[in-house]
Short mmCIF file of N, CA and C in Angstrom, two decimals:
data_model
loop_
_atom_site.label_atom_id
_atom_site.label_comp_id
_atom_site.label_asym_id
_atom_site.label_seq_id
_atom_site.Cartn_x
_atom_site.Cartn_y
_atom_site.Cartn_z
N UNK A 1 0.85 -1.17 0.00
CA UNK A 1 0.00 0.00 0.00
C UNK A 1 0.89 1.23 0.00
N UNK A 2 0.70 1.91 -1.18
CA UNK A 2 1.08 3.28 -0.62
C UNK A 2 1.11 4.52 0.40
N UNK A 3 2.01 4.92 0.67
CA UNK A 3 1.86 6.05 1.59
C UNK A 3 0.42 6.82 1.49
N UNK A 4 0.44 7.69 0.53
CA UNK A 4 -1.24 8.41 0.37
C UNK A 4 -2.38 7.79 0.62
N UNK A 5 -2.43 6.08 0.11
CA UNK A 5 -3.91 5.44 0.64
C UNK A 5 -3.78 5.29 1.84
N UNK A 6 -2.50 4.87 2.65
CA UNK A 6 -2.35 4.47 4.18
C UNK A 6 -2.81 5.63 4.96
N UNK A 7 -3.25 6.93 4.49
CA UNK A 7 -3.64 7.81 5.51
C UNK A 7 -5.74 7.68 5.79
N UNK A 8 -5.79 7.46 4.65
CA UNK A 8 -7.25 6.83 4.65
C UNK A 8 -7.59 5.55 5.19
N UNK A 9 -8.34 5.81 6.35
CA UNK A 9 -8.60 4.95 7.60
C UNK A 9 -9.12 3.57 6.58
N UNK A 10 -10.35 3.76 5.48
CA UNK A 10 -10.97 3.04 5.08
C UNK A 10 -9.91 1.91 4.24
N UNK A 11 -9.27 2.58 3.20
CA UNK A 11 -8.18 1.61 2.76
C UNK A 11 -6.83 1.04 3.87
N UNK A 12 -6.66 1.75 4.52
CA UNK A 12 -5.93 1.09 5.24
C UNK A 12 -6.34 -0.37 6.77
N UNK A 13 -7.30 -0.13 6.28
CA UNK A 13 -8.58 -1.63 7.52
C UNK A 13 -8.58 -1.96 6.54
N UNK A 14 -8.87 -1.82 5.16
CA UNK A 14 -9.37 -3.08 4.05
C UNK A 14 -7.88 -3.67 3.82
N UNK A 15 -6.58 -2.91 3.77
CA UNK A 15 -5.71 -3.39 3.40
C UNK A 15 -5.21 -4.78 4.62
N UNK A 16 -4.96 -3.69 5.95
CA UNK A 16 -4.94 -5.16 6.96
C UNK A 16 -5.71 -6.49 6.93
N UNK A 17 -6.82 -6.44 7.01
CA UNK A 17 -7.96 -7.47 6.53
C UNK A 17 -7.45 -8.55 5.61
N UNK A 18 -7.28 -7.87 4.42
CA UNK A 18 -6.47 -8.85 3.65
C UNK A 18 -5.78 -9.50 3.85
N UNK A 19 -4.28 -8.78 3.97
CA UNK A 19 -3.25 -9.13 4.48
C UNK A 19 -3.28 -10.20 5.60
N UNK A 20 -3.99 -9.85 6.47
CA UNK A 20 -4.45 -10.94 7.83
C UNK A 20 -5.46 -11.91 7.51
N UNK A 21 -5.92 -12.17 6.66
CA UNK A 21 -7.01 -12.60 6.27
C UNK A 21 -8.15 -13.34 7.42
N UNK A 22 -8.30 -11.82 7.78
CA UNK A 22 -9.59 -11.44 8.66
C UNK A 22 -10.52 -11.46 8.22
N UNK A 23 -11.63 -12.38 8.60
CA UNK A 23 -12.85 -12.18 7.92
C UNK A 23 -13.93 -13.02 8.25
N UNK A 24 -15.26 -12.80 8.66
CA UNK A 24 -15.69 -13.87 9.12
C UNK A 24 -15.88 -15.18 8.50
N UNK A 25 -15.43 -15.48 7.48
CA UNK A 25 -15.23 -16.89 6.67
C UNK A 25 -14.36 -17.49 7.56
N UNK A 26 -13.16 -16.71 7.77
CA UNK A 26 -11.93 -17.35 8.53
C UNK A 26 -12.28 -17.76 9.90
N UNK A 27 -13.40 -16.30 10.67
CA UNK A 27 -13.59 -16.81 12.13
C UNK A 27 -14.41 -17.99 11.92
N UNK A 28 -15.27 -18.67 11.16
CA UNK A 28 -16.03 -19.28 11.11
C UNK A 28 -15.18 -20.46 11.04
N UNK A 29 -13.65 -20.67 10.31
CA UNK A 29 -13.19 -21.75 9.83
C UNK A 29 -12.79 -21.99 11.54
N UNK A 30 -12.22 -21.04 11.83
CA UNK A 30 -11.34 -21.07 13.08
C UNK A 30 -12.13 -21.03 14.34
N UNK A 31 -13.55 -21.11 14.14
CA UNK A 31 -14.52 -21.45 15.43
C UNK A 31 -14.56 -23.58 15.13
N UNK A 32 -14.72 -23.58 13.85
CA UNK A 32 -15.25 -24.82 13.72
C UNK A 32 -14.09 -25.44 13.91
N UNK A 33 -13.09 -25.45 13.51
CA UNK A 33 -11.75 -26.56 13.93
C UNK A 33 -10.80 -25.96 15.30
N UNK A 34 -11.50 -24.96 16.00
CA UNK A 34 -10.41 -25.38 17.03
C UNK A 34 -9.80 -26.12 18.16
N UNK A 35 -8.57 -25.96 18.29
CA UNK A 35 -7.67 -26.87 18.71
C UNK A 35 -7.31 -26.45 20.40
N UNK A 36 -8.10 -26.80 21.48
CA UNK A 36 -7.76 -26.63 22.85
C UNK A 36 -6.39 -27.21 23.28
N UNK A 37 -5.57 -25.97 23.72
CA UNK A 37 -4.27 -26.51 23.70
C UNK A 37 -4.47 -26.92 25.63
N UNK A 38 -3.59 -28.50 25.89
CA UNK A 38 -3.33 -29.06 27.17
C UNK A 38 -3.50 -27.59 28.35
N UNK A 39 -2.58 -27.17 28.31
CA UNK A 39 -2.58 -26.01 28.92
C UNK A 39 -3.70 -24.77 29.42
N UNK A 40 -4.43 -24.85 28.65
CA UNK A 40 -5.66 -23.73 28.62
C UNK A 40 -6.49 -23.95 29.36
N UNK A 41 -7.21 -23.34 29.80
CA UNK A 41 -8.13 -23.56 31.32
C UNK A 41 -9.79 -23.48 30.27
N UNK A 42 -10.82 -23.35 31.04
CA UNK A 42 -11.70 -23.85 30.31
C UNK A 42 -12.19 -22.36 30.14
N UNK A 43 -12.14 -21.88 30.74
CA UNK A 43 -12.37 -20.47 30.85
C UNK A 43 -11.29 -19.63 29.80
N UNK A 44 -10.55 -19.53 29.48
CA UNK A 44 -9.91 -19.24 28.10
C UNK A 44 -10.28 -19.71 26.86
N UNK A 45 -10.56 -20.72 27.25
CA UNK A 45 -11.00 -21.86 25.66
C UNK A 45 -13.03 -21.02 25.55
N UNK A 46 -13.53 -21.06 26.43
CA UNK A 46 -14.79 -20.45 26.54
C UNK A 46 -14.95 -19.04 25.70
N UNK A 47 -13.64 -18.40 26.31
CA UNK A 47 -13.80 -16.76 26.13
C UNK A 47 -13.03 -16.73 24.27
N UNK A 48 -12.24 -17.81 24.17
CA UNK A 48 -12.01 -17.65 22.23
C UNK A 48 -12.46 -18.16 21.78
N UNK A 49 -13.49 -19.17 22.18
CA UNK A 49 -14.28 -19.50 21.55
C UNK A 49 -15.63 -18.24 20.93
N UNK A 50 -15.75 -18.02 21.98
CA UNK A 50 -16.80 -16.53 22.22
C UNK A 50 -16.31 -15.67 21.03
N UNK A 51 -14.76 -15.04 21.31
CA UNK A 51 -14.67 -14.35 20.75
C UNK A 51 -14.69 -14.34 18.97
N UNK A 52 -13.79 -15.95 18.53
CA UNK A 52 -14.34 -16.16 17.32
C UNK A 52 -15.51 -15.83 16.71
N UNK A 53 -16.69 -16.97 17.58
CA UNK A 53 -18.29 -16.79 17.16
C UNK A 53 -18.39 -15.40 16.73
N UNK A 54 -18.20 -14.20 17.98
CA UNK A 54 -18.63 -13.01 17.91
C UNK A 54 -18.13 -12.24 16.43
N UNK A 55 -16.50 -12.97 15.88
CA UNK A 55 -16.24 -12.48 14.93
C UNK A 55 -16.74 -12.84 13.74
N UNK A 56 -17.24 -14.19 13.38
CA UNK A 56 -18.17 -14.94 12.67
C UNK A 56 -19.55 -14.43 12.02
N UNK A 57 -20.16 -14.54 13.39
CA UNK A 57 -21.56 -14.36 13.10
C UNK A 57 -22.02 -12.55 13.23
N UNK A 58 -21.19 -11.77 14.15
CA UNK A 58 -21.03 -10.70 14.50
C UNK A 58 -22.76 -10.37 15.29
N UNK A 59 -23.04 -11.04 16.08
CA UNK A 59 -24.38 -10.81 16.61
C UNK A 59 -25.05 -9.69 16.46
N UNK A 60 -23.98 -8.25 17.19
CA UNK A 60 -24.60 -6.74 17.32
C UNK A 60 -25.28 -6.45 15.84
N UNK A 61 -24.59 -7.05 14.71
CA UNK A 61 -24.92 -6.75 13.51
C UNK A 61 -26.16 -6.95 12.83
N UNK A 62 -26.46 -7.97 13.72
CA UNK A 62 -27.42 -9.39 12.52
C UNK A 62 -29.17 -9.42 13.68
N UNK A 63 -29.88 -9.75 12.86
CA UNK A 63 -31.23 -10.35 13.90
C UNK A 63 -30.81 -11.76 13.81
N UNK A 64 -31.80 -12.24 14.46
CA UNK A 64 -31.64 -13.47 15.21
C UNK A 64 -32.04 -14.55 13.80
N UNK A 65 -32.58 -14.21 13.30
CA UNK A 65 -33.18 -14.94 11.76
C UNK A 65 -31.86 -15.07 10.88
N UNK A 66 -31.25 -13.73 10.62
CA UNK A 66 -29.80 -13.86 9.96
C UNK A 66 -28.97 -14.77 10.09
N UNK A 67 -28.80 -15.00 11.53
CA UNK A 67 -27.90 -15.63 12.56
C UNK A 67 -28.17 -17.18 12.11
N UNK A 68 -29.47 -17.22 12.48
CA UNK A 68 -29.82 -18.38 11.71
C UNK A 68 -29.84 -19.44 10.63
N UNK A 69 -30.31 -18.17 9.77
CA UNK A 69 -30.08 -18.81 8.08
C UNK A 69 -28.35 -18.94 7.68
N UNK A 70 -27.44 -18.34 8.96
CA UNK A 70 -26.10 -18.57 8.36
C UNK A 70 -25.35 -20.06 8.70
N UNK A 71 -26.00 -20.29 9.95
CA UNK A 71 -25.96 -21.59 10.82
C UNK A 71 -26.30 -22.44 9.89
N UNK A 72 -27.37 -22.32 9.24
CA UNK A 72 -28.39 -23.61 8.51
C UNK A 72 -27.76 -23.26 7.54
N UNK A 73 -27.35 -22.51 6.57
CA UNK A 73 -26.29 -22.81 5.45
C UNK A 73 -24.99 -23.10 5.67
N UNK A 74 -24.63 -22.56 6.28
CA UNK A 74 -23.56 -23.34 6.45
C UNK A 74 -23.75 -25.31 6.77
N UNK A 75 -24.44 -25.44 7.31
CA UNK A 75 -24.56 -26.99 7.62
C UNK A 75 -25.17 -27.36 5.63
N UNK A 76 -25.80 -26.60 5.67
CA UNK A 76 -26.50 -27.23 3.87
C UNK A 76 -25.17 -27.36 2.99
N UNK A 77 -24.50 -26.09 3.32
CA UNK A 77 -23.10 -26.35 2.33
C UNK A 77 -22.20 -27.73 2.13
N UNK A 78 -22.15 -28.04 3.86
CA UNK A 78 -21.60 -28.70 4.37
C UNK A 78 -21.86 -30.47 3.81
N UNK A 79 -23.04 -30.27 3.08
CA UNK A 79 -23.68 -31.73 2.78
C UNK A 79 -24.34 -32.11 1.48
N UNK A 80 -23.93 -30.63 0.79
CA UNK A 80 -24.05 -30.65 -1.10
C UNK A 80 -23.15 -31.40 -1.55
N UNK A 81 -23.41 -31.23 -3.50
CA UNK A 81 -22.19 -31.84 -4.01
C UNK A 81 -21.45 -30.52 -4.25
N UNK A 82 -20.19 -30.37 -4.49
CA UNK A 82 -19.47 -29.12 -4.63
C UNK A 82 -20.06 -28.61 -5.82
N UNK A 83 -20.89 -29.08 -6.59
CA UNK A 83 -21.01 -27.79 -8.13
C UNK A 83 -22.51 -26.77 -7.47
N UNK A 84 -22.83 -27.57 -6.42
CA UNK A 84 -24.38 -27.41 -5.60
C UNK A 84 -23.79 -26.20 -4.65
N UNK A 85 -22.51 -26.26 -4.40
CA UNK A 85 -22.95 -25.79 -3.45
C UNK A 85 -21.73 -23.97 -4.19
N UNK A 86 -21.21 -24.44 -5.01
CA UNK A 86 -20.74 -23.51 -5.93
C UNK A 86 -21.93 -22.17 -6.72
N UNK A 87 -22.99 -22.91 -7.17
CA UNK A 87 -24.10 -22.77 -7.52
C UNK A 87 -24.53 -21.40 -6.50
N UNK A 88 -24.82 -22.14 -5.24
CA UNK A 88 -25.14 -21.16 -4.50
C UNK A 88 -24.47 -19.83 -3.77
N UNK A 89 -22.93 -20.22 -3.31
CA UNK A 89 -22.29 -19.24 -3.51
C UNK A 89 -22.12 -18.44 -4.39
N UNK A 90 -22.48 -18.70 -5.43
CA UNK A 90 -22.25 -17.34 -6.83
C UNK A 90 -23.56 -16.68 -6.75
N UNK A 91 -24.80 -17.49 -6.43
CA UNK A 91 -26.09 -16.61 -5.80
C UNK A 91 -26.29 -15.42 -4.42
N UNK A 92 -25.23 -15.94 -3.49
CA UNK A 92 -25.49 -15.62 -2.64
C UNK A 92 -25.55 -14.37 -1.55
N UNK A 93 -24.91 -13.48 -2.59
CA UNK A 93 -25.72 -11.73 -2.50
C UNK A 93 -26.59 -11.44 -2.98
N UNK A 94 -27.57 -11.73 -4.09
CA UNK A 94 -28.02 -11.65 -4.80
C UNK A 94 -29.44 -10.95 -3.43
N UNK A 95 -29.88 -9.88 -3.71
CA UNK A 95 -31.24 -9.55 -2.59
C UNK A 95 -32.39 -9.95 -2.70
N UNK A 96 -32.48 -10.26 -4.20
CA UNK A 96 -34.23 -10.66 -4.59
C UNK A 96 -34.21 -12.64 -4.12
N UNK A 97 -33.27 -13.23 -3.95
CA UNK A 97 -33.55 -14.14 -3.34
C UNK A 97 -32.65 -14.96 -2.64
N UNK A 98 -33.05 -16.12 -1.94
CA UNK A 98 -32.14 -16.71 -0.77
C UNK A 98 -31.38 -18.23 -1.74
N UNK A 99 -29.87 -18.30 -1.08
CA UNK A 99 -29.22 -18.75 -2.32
C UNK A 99 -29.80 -20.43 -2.71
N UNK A 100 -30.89 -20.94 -2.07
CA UNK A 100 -31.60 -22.22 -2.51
C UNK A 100 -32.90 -21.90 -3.54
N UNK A 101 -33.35 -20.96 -3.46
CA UNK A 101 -34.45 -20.21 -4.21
C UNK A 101 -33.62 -19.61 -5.71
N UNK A 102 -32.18 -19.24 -5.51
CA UNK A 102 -31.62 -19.17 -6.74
C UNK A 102 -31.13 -20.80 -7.41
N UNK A 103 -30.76 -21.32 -6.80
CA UNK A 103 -30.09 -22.79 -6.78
C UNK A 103 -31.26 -23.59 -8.10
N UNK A 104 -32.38 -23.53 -7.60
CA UNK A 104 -33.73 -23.87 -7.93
C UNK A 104 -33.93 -23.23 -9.02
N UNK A 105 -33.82 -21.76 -9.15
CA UNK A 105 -34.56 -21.82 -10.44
C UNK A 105 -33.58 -21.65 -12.22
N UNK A 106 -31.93 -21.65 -11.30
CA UNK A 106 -30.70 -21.70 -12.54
C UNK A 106 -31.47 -23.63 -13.30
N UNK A 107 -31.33 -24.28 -11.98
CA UNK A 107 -31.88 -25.85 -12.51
C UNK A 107 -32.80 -25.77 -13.40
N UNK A 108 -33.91 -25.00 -13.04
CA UNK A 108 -35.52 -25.40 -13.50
C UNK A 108 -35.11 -24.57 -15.43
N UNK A 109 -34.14 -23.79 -15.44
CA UNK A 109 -33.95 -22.76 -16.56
C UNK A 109 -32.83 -23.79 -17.70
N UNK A 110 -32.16 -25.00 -16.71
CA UNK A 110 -31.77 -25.48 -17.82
C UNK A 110 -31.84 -25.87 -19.04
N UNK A 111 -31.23 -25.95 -20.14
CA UNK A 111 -31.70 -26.54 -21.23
C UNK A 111 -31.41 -28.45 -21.32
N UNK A 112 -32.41 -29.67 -21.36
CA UNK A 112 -31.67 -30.43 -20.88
C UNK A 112 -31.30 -30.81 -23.03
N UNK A 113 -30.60 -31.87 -22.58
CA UNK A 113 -29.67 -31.96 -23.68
C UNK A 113 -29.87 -33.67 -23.97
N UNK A 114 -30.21 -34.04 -25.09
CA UNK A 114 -30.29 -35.27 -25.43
C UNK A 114 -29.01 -35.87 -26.43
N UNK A 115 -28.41 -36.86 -25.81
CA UNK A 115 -27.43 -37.13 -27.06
C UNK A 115 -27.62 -38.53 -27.38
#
């Protein structure tokens, strides 16, 4: 990053982010596989655990429905075939619908193909 963007607060958090690859994809990876080291009391392991989630799901952010539908996709992802679940990630900003409601109607639009 250059000097001139580094004075702009906004590029310079997007640049760290990166670089750290901060993001709640990552807290999410790093809630679901972590590793309680011998040493750690339960009460440490409690409070990063916490703190992951919090970076994950970001509660203050989200209603309780959000929170939800991210839980339950994530588990749906978790149990597609990868082009299924590819499918839906390329849907899944999309505002006019939720990425199984897009999933559904790329299918229903196919052309099928006889050989």
């Amino acid at each position: 990053m250059d000097e001139e963007r580094a004075h702009c607060y906004r590029d310079l958090r997007e640049a760290l982010l990166t670089k750290f690859d901060i993001s709640p994809e990552r807290s999410r990876q790093q809630f679901r596989s972590m590793v309680v080291p011998s040493e750690e009391s339960p009460i440490e392991t409690y409070h990063r655990l916490k703190g992951l989630y919090r970076r994950w799901i970001r509660p203050e952010q989200h209603t309780k429905e959000e929170i939800a539908e991210a839980i339950i996709l994530e588990q749906m992802f978790r149990r597609l075939p990868p082009e299924r679940t590819t499918c839906m990630l390329n849907h899944f900003y999309t505002p006019t619908s939720t990425p199984a409601q897009a999933c559904k109607e790329r299918e229903s639009t196919r052309v099928l193909r006889i050989s």
